[in-house]
CSV table of C-alpha atoms in Angstrom, one decimal:
chain,number,residue,atom,x,y,z
A,1,UNK,CA,12.1,21.0,-20.3
A,2,UNK,CA,11.3,22.6,-17.0
A,3,UNK,CA,12.0,20.6,-13.9
A,4,UNK,CA,9.4,21.2,-11.4
A,5,UNK,CA,9.3,21.6,-7.7
A,6,UNK,CA,6.8,19.5,-6.1
A,7,UNK,CA,5.1,18.9,-2.9
A,8,UNK,CA,4.2,15.5,-1.6
A,9,UNK,CA,1.2,15.9,0.3
A,10,UNK,CA,0.5,12.7,2.8
A,11,UNK,CA,-2.5,12.5,5.4
A,12,UNK,CA,0.0,10.9,8.0
A,13,UNK,CA,-1.1,12.3,11.1
A,14,UNK,CA,2.1,12.6,13.3
A,15,UNK,CA,4.7,12.1,10.2
A,16,UNK,CA,4.6,11.1,6.5
A,17,UNK,CA,4.2,7.5,6.5
A,18,UNK,CA,3.6,4.6,3.8
A,19,UNK,CA,5.9,2.9,1.4
A,20,UNK,CA,4.7,5.2,-1.6
A,21,UNK,CA,5.6,8.6,0.2
A,22,UNK,CA,8.6,7.0,1.6
A,23,UNK,CA,10.1,6.1,-1.8
A,24,UNK,CA,8.8,9.4,-3.4
A,25,UNK,CA,10.8,11.1,-0.6
A,26,UNK,CA,13.9,9.3,-1.2
A,27,UNK,CA,14.0,8.8,-4.9
A,28,UNK,CA,11.8,11.3,-7.1
A,29,UNK,CA,14.4,13.3,-9.1
A,30,UNK,CA,12.7,16.7,-8.1
A,31,UNK,CA,13.3,19.3,-5.4
A,32,UNK,CA,10.8,18.2,-3.0
A,33,UNK,CA,8.8,19.8,0.2
A,34,UNK,CA,7.1,17.1,2.1
A,35,UNK,CA,3.9,17.8,4.3
A,36,UNK,CA,1.9,15.6,6.8
A,37,UNK,CA,-0.8,16.5,9.4
A,38,UNK,CA,-4.1,15.6,7.7
A,39,UNK,CA,-6.0,15.5,4.1
A,40,UNK,CA,-5.0,18.9,3.8
A,41,UNK,CA,-1.5,18.7,5.6
A,42,UNK,CA,0.2,21.5,7.1
A,43,UNK,CA,3.2,20.6,9.0
A,44,UNK,CA,6.5,20.3,7.2
A,45,UNK,CA,8.6,16.9,7.4
A,46,UNK,CA,10.6,17.0,10.8
A,47,UNK,CA,8.1,19.0,12.7
A,48,UNK,CA,8.3,17.7,16.2
A,49,UNK,CA,5.6,16.4,18.0
A,50,UNK,CA,5.6,19.2,20.7
A,51,UNK,CA,5.0,22.0,17.8
A,52,UNK,CA,2.5,19.9,16.2
A,53,UNK,CA,0.5,19.7,19.5
A,54,UNK,CA,1.0,23.4,20.1
A,55,UNK,CA,0.0,24.6,16.6
A,56,UNK,CA,-3.1,22.1,17.0
A,57,UNK,CA,-4.2,23.7,20.0
A,58,UNK,CA,-3.6,27.4,18.6
A,59,UNK,CA,-5.4,26.5,15.4
A,60,UNK,CA,-8.5,25.0,17.4
A,61,UNK,CA,-8.5,27.8,19.7
A,62,UNK,CA,-8.4,30.4,16.8
A,63,UNK,CA,-11.4,28.4,15.2
A,64,UNK,CA,-13.4,28.9,18.5
A,65,UNK,CA,-14.1,25.3,18.2
A,66,UNK,CA,-15.8,25.5,14.9
A,67,UNK,CA,-14.4,22.8,12.6
A,68,UNK,CA,-15.8,24.9,9.5
A,69,UNK,CA,-13.6,27.6,11.0
A,70,UNK,CA,-10.3,25.3,11.4
A,71,UNK,CA,-10.7,23.7,7.9
A,72,UNK,CA,-10.5,27.2,6.5
A,73,UNK,CA,-7.7,28.3,8.5
A,74,UNK,CA,-5.7,24.9,7.6
A,75,UNK,CA,-6.4,25.7,3.7
A,76,UNK,CA,-5.1,29.2,4.2
A,77,UNK,CA,-1.9,27.8,5.8
A,78,UNK,CA,-1.5,25.1,2.9
A,79,UNK,CA,-2.0,27.9,0.6
A,80,UNK,CA,0.5,30.1,2.2
A,81,UNK,CA,3.0,27.1,2.0
A,82,UNK,CA,2.3,26.9,-1.7
A,83,UNK,CA,3.1,30.1,-2.6
A,84,UNK,CA,6.0,30.7,-0.3
A,85,UNK,CA,7.7,27.2,-1.9
A,86,UNK,CA,6.7,28.2,-5.1
A,87,UNK,CA,5.4,24.7,-5.7
A,88,UNK,CA,4.6,23.5,-9.6
A,89,UNK,CA,2.7,20.2,-8.7
A,90,UNK,CA,1.3,18.6,-5.9
A,91,UNK,CA,1.5,14.6,-5.1
A,92,UNK,CA,-1.4,13.7,-3.1
A,93,UNK,CA,-0.8,10.4,-1.3
A,94,UNK,CA,-4.5,8.6,-1.6
A,95,UNK,CA,-7.0,10.0,-4.3
A,96,UNK,CA,-8.9,11.5,-1.2
A,97,UNK,CA,-5.8,13.7,-0.3
A,98,UNK,CA,-5.6,14.9,-4.1
A,99,UNK,CA,-9.5,15.7,-4.0
A,100,UNK,CA,-9.0,17.6,-0.2
A,101,UNK,CA,-6.1,19.9,-1.6
A,102,UNK,CA,-8.0,20.5,-5.1
A,103,UNK,CA,-9.9,23.4,-4.0
A,104,UNK,CA,-6.5,25.6,-2.9
A,105,UNK,CA,-4.3,24.0,-5.9
A,106,UNK,CA,-7.1,25.5,-8.4
A,107,UNK,CA,-7.0,28.9,-6.7
A,108,UNK,CA,-3.4,28.8,-7.6
A,109,UNK,CA,-3.6,27.0,-10.7
A,110,UNK,CA,-1.3,24.2,-9.6
A,111,UNK,CA,-1.8,20.6,-11.2
A,112,UNK,CA,-2.3,17.6,-9.2
A,113,UNK,CA,-1.1,13.7,-9.2
A,114,UNK,CA,-2.8,11.6,-6.8
A,115,UNK,CA,-1.9,7.9,-6.3
A,116,UNK,CA,-4.9,5.5,-5.7
A,117,UNK,CA,-4.5,2.8,-3.2
A,118,UNK,CA,-7.7,1.0,-2.6
A,119,UNK,CA,-9.7,1.8,0.7
A,120,UNK,CA,-10.6,5.4,-0.7
A,121,UNK,CA,-12.5,4.1,-3.8
A,122,UNK,CA,-13.5,0.6,-2.3
A,123,UNK,CA,-14.6,1.3,1.3
A,124,UNK,CA,-18.3,2.1,0.9
A,125,UNK,CA,-18.5,5.0,3.4
A,126,UNK,CA,-15.3,6.7,2.3
A,127,UNK,CA,-16.5,6.5,-1.3
A,128,UNK,CA,-19.9,7.9,-0.5
A,129,UNK,CA,-18.3,10.7,1.3
A,130,UNK,CA,-16.1,11.9,-1.3
A,131,UNK,CA,-17.7,10.9,-4.3
A,132,UNK,CA,-18.5,14.7,-5.4
A,133,UNK,CA,-15.0,15.8,-4.5
A,134,UNK,CA,-13.3,13.2,-6.7
A,135,UNK,CA,-15.7,14.2,-9.7
A,136,UNK,CA,-14.5,17.9,-9.3
A,137,UNK,CA,-10.8,16.6,-8.9
A,138,UNK,CA,-11.5,14.8,-12.4
A,139,UNK,CA,-12.8,18.0,-14.0
A,140,UNK,CA,-9.6,19.6,-12.9
A,141,UNK,CA,-6.1,19.6,-14.1
A,142,UNK,CA,-5.1,16.2,-12.4
A,143,UNK,CA,-3.5,12.9,-13.2
A,144,UNK,CA,-4.4,9.9,-11.2
A,145,UNK,CA,-2.0,6.8,-10.6
A,146,UNK,CA,-4.3,3.8,-9.7
A,147,UNK,CA,-2.3,0.7,-8.6
A,148,UNK,CA,-4.5,-2.3,-9.5
A,149,UNK,CA,-6.1,-2.5,-12.8
A,150,UNK,CA,-9.8,-3.2,-11.5
A,151,UNK,CA,-9.7,0.5,-10.1
A,152,UNK,CA,-9.8,1.8,-13.6
A,153,UNK,CA,-13.6,1.4,-14.4
A,154,UNK,CA,-14.3,3.1,-11.0
A,155,UNK,CA,-12.2,6.1,-11.7
A,156,UNK,CA,-14.0,6.2,-15.0
A,157,UNK,CA,-17.3,6.3,-13.2
A,158,UNK,CA,-16.3,9.2,-11.2
A,159,UNK,CA,-15.4,11.4,-14.3
A,160,UNK,CA,-11.5,10.6,-15.0
A,161,UNK,CA,-10.9,10.3,-18.3
A,162,UNK,CA,-8.5,7.8,-20.0
A,163,UNK,CA,-5.5,10.2,-20.7
A,164,UNK,CA,-5.8,11.1,-16.8
A,165,UNK,CA,-5.1,7.5,-15.5
A,166,UNK,CA,-1.7,5.8,-15.3
A,167,UNK,CA,-2.0,2.6,-14.0
A,168,UNK,CA,1.2,1.8,-11.9
A,169,UNK,CA,1.6,-0.2,-8.9
A,170,UNK,CA,4.7,0.6,-6.4
A,171,UNK,CA,7.4,-2.1,-7.4
A,172,UNK,CA,10.2,-4.1,-5.2
A,173,UNK,CA,13.5,-2.6,-4.7
A,174,UNK,CA,16.7,-4.3,-6.1
A,175,UNK,CA,17.5,-5.8,-2.6
A,176,UNK,CA,14.6,-8.2,-3.0
A,177,UNK,CA,16.0,-9.5,-6.4
A,178,UNK,CA,19.0,-10.8,-4.8
A,179,UNK,CA,17.2,-13.3,-2.2
A,180,UNK,CA,17.6,-16.6,-2.6
A,181,UNK,CA,14.7,-18.4,-0.4
A,182,UNK,CA,15.0,-21.8,1.6
A,183,UNK,CA,12.7,-24.1,-0.6
A,184,UNK,CA,13.5,-26.8,1.7
A,185,UNK,CA,12.3,-25.2,5.0
A,186,UNK,CA,8.8,-26.1,4.9
A,187,UNK,CA,8.2,-22.5,6.3
A,188,UNK,CA,5.5,-20.5,5.3
A,189,UNK,CA,5.5,-16.5,5.6
A,190,UNK,CA,2.7,-13.9,5.8
A,191,UNK,CA,3.2,-10.1,6.3
A,192,UNK,CA,0.9,-7.8,6.5
A,193,UNK,CA,-1.9,-5.9,9.1
A,194,UNK,CA,-4.2,-8.1,11.0
A,195,UNK,CA,-7.3,-6.7,9.3
A,196,UNK,CA,-10.6,-7.9,7.5
A,197,UNK,CA,-9.0,-7.5,3.7
A,198,UNK,CA,-5.8,-9.7,5.0
A,199,UNK,CA,-8.3,-12.5,6.3
A,200,UNK,CA,-5.6,-13.7,8.5
A,201,UNK,CA,-7.9,-16.2,10.3
A,202,UNK,CA,-7.9,-17.9,6.9
A,203,UNK,CA,-4.1,-18.3,6.7
A,204,UNK,CA,-3.9,-19.9,9.9
A,205,UNK,CA,-6.7,-22.1,9.5
A,206,UNK,CA,-5.4,-23.2,6.0
A,207,UNK,CA,-1.9,-23.7,7.7
A,208,UNK,CA,-3.4,-26.0,10.6
A,209,UNK,CA,-4.4,-28.2,8.0
A,210,UNK,CA,-0.9,-28.5,6.2
A,211,UNK,CA,0.2,-29.7,9.9
A,212,UNK,CA,-1.8,-33.1,9.5
A,213,UNK,CA,0.2,-34.0,6.6
A,214,UNK,CA,3.5,-32.1,7.3
A,215,UNK,CA,3.9,-31.8,10.9
A,216,UNK,CA,7.4,-30.4,10.6
A,217,UNK,CA,6.1,-27.3,8.7
A,218,UNK,CA,6.3,-23.8,10.3
A,219,UNK,CA,4.5,-20.6,9.9
A,220,UNK,CA,5.9,-17.0,10.6
A,221,UNK,CA,3.1,-14.2,10.7
A,222,UNK,CA,4.5,-10.8,10.9
A,223,UNK,CA,2.3,-7.6,11.3
A,224,UNK,CA,-0.2,-6.5,14.0
A,225,UNK,CA,-3.6,-4.9,13.7
A,226,UNK,CA,-7.4,-5.2,15.1
A,227,UNK,CA,-7.6,-8.7,14.6
A,228,UNK,CA,-4.3,-9.7,16.3
A,229,UNK,CA,-5.8,-10.9,19.7
A,230,UNK,CA,-8.3,-13.0,17.8
A,231,UNK,CA,-5.9,-14.5,15.8
A,232,UNK,CA,-3.8,-15.2,18.7
A,233,UNK,CA,-6.8,-16.9,20.6
A,234,UNK,CA,-7.5,-18.6,17.2
A,235,UNK,CA,-4.0,-20.4,17.3
A,236,UNK,CA,-4.3,-21.2,20.8
A,237,UNK,CA,-7.7,-22.8,20.2
A,238,UNK,CA,-6.2,-25.2,17.4
A,239,UNK,CA,-3.5,-26.1,19.5
A,240,UNK,CA,-0.8,-25.0,17.2
A,241,UNK,CA,0.9,-22.3,18.9
A,242,UNK,CA,4.1,-24.2,18.9
A,243,UNK,CA,4.0,-24.0,15.2
A,244,UNK,CA,3.0,-20.6,14.3
A,245,UNK,CA,5.5,-17.6,15.5
A,246,UNK,CA,3.8,-14.1,15.5
A,247,UNK,CA,6.7,-11.5,15.2
A,248,UNK,CA,4.7,-8.3,15.1
A,249,UNK,CA,6.0,-5.4,13.0
A,250,UNK,CA,9.4,-5.6,11.3
A,251,UNK,CA,11.7,-3.4,9.2
A,252,UNK,CA,12.8,-4.0,5.6
A,253,UNK,CA,16.2,-5.8,7.0
A,254,UNK,CA,14.0,-8.5,9.2
A,255,UNK,CA,11.6,-8.7,6.1
A,256,UNK,CA,14.6,-9.7,3.9
A,257,UNK,CA,15.9,-12.2,6.6
A,258,UNK,CA,12.4,-13.6,6.6
A,259,UNK,CA,12.3,-14.0,2.9
A,260,UNK,CA,15.6,-15.8,2.9
A,261,UNK,CA,14.3,-18.2,5.5
A,262,UNK,CA,11.2,-19.0,4.0
A,263,UNK,CA,9.7,-21.3,1.2
A,264,UNK,CA,6.2,-20.2,0.1
A,265,UNK,CA,4.6,-16.7,0.9
A,266,UNK,CA,1.0,-16.9,1.9
A,267,UNK,CA,-2.1,-14.1,1.9
A,268,UNK,CA,-5.5,-14.6,1.6
A,269,UNK,CA,-7.0,-11.4,0.6
A,270,UNK,CA,-10.8,-10.6,0.6
A,271,UNK,CA,-13.2,-8.0,0.1
A,272,UNK,CA,-14.5,-6.7,3.4
A,273,UNK,CA,-18.4,-6.7,4.6
A,274,UNK,CA,-18.0,-2.6,4.2
A,275,UNK,CA,-16.5,-3.1,0.7
A,276,UNK,CA,-13.1,-2.2,1.4
A,277,UNK,CA,-10.5,-4.3,-0.3
A,278,UNK,CA,-6.8,-4.1,-1.2
A,279,UNK,CA,-5.1,-2.5,-4.1
A,280,UNK,CA,-2.3,-4.0,-5.1
A,281,UNK,CA,-0.2,-5.5,-1.8
A,282,UNK,CA,3.2,-4.2,-2.0
A,283,UNK,CA,4.4,-7.3,0.0
A,284,UNK,CA,2.9,-9.5,-2.5
A,285,UNK,CA,5.5,-8.1,-5.2
A,286,UNK,CA,8.4,-7.9,-2.8
A,287,UNK,CA,7.8,-11.7,-2.1
A,288,UNK,CA,7.4,-12.7,-5.7
A,289,UNK,CA,10.9,-10.6,-6.6
A,290,UNK,CA,12.8,-12.6,-3.6
A,291,UNK,CA,11.7,-15.8,-5.5
A,292,UNK,CA,9.1,-17.1,-3.1
A,293,UNK,CA,5.9,-18.9,-4.9
A,294,UNK,CA,2.8,-17.1,-3.9
A,295,UNK,CA,-0.4,-18.6,-2.8
A,296,UNK,CA,-3.3,-15.9,-2.6
A,297,UNK,CA,-6.6,-14.8,-4.0
A,298,UNK,CA,-8.4,-13.7,-6.8
A,299,UNK,CA,-8.5,-10.1,-5.5
A,300,UNK,CA,-7.5,-6.8,-6.4
A,301,UNK,CA,-4.4,-6.2,-8.3
A,302,UNK,CA,-3.2,-9.2,-6.7
A,303,UNK,CA,-4.4,-10.7,-10.2
A,304,UNK,CA,-2.3,-8.5,-12.0
A,305,UNK,CA,1.1,-9.2,-10.1
A,306,UNK,CA,0.7,-13.4,-9.7
A,307,UNK,CA,0.5,-15.3,-12.8
A,308,UNK,CA,-1.8,-18.3,-11.8
A,309,UNK,CA,-0.1,-21.5,-11.9
A,310,UNK,CA,3.4,-20.0,-13.3
A,311,UNK,CA,4.4,-17.7,-10.6
A,312,UNK,CA,2.0,-18.9,-8.0
A,313,UNK,CA,-1.6,-20.0,-7.1
A,314,UNK,CA,-4.5,-17.5,-7.0
A,315,UNK,CA,-7.8,-19.2,-5.3
A,316,UNK,CA,-11.4,-17.8,-4.8
A,317,UNK,CA,-12.1,-15.5,-1.8
A,318,UNK,CA,-12.9,-17.8,1.4
A,319,UNK,CA,-12.1,-20.9,-0.7
A,320,UNK,CA,-9.7,-22.2,2.2
A,321,UNK,CA,-9.7,-26.0,1.0
A,322,UNK,CA,-8.5,-24.8,-2.2
A,323,UNK,CA,-5.6,-22.8,-0.6
A,324,UNK,CA,-4.7,-25.7,1.2
A,325,UNK,CA,-4.7,-28.0,-1.7
A,326,UNK,CA,-2.1,-25.5,-3.5
A,327,UNK,CA,0.1,-25.0,-0.3
A,328,UNK,CA,0.5,-28.7,-0.2
A,329,UNK,CA,1.1,-29.2,-3.9
A,330,UNK,CA,4.0,-26.8,-3.5
A,331,UNK,CA,5.5,-28.5,-0.5
A,332,UNK,CA,5.4,-31.8,-2.1
A,333,UNK,CA,7.7,-30.5,-4.7
A,334,UNK,CA,10.6,-28.4,-4.2
A,335,UNK,CA,11.4,-28.2,-7.9
A,336,UNK,CA,8.2,-26.8,-8.7
A,337,UNK,CA,8.6,-24.2,-5.7
A,338,UNK,CA,11.8,-23.4,-7.5
A,339,UNK,CA,10.3,-22.9,-10.8
A,340,UNK,CA,7.4,-20.9,-9.6
A,341,UNK,CA,9.8,-18.8,-7.6
A,342,UNK,CA,12.3,-18.2,-10.6
A,343,UNK,CA,9.2,-17.2,-12.9
A,344,UNK,CA,8.2,-15.0,-10.2
A,345,UNK,CA,11.5,-13.2,-10.1
A,346,UNK,CA,11.7,-12.5,-13.7
A,347,UNK,CA,8.0,-11.6,-13.9
A,348,UNK,CA,8.5,-8.9,-11.2
A,349,UNK,CA,11.7,-7.6,-12.5
A,350,UNK,CA,10.2,-7.1,-15.7
A,351,UNK,CA,6.9,-5.5,-15.2
A,352,UNK,CA,7.0,-4.1,-11.3
A,353,UNK,CA,10.4,-3.2,-10.2
A,354,UNK,CA,10.5,-0.1,-8.1
A,355,UNK,CA,12.7,2.0,-10.6
A,356,UNK,CA,9.8,1.4,-13.1
A,357,UNK,CA,7.4,2.8,-10.9
A,358,UNK,CA,9.4,5.7,-9.9
A,359,UNK,CA,10.1,6.4,-13.6
A,360,UNK,CA,6.2,6.1,-14.3
A,361,UNK,CA,5.5,8.7,-11.6
A,362,UNK,CA,8.4,11.1,-12.6
A,363,UNK,CA,7.2,10.8,-16.3
A,364,UNK,CA,3.3,11.7,-15.0
A,365,UNK,CA,4.7,14.7,-13.1
A,366,UNK,CA,6.7,16.0,-16.0
A,367,UNK,CA,3.6,15.5,-18.2
A,368,UNK,CA,1.4,17.5,-16.1
A,369,UNK,CA,3.8,20.4,-15.4
A,370,UNK,CA,5.1,20.9,-18.9
A,371,UNK,CA,1.3,20.3,-20.5
């Protein structure tokens, strides 16, 4: 069986970014070329910011400030790279990337594998603006990898057939399975963007109620985003600033340290007013792999990765009182915490390890390039 040469296409504006891309670059067992810079990417990984700026300026001048001409120039450069590198398969980060490069790939008869992460088929304006392109991708030689089971009916509505859809969330690295949490710490942990789909305000309000019964409890919230300042003010208004630590962005080493120091992981994911929703939050898989019982919502792929009542608890979206109830239930019994945490670790290892996901992606690439 021929081992293909793949091109990983990521829309990161100034560099490849995101856990999927990072793990594909580091771990997929193929010869790889990595491009970034837009939905039709055209910068090689490692391109300096100065060179990016010069190239963008040159392309804009060449197009005489006409966007259609500019996109044509970018597609021409992308095509030139595919030919020069003798690419056998393009891996699109996000469905919208796969759809954007489809026209060029079709000219060269290069198959496409695209992962589907959430916003591109949930956010109403993004879906509406790309429905036609998604349907064209479905008719082409393509396979898609959704990270949540509830995405599958949406993909079918766009024209993707069962045999084109391979469900596989990104998994947890082995490092997370080695963690033992501090179940006696009375410490809650949340990690993620301060954005509408994660409803960080709900988690903060829930913790404020916890303090009424467990004044020794603490809450560490890592991340940043457009709701950060609003949440900071909410904490001040609730007069709990001395009980919550907002630690900003963290790296994986800091994440592992926080998992070790914490007892319970919480995340109140919801569907935003514009339809945007989560796929399968990677951090929830990682928290469960680390042995932390998870309190979250019946949302997106969370329902696939947390077994309600066995590895954590899932409540309805916006149900603050039920979230508080489950958080208190866990704090009242460390044995239950440990039991749910251990079952979560076992369930994630069996079903959602990073090795399993990478094997799924590798087999998908081999399938489409050798068919």
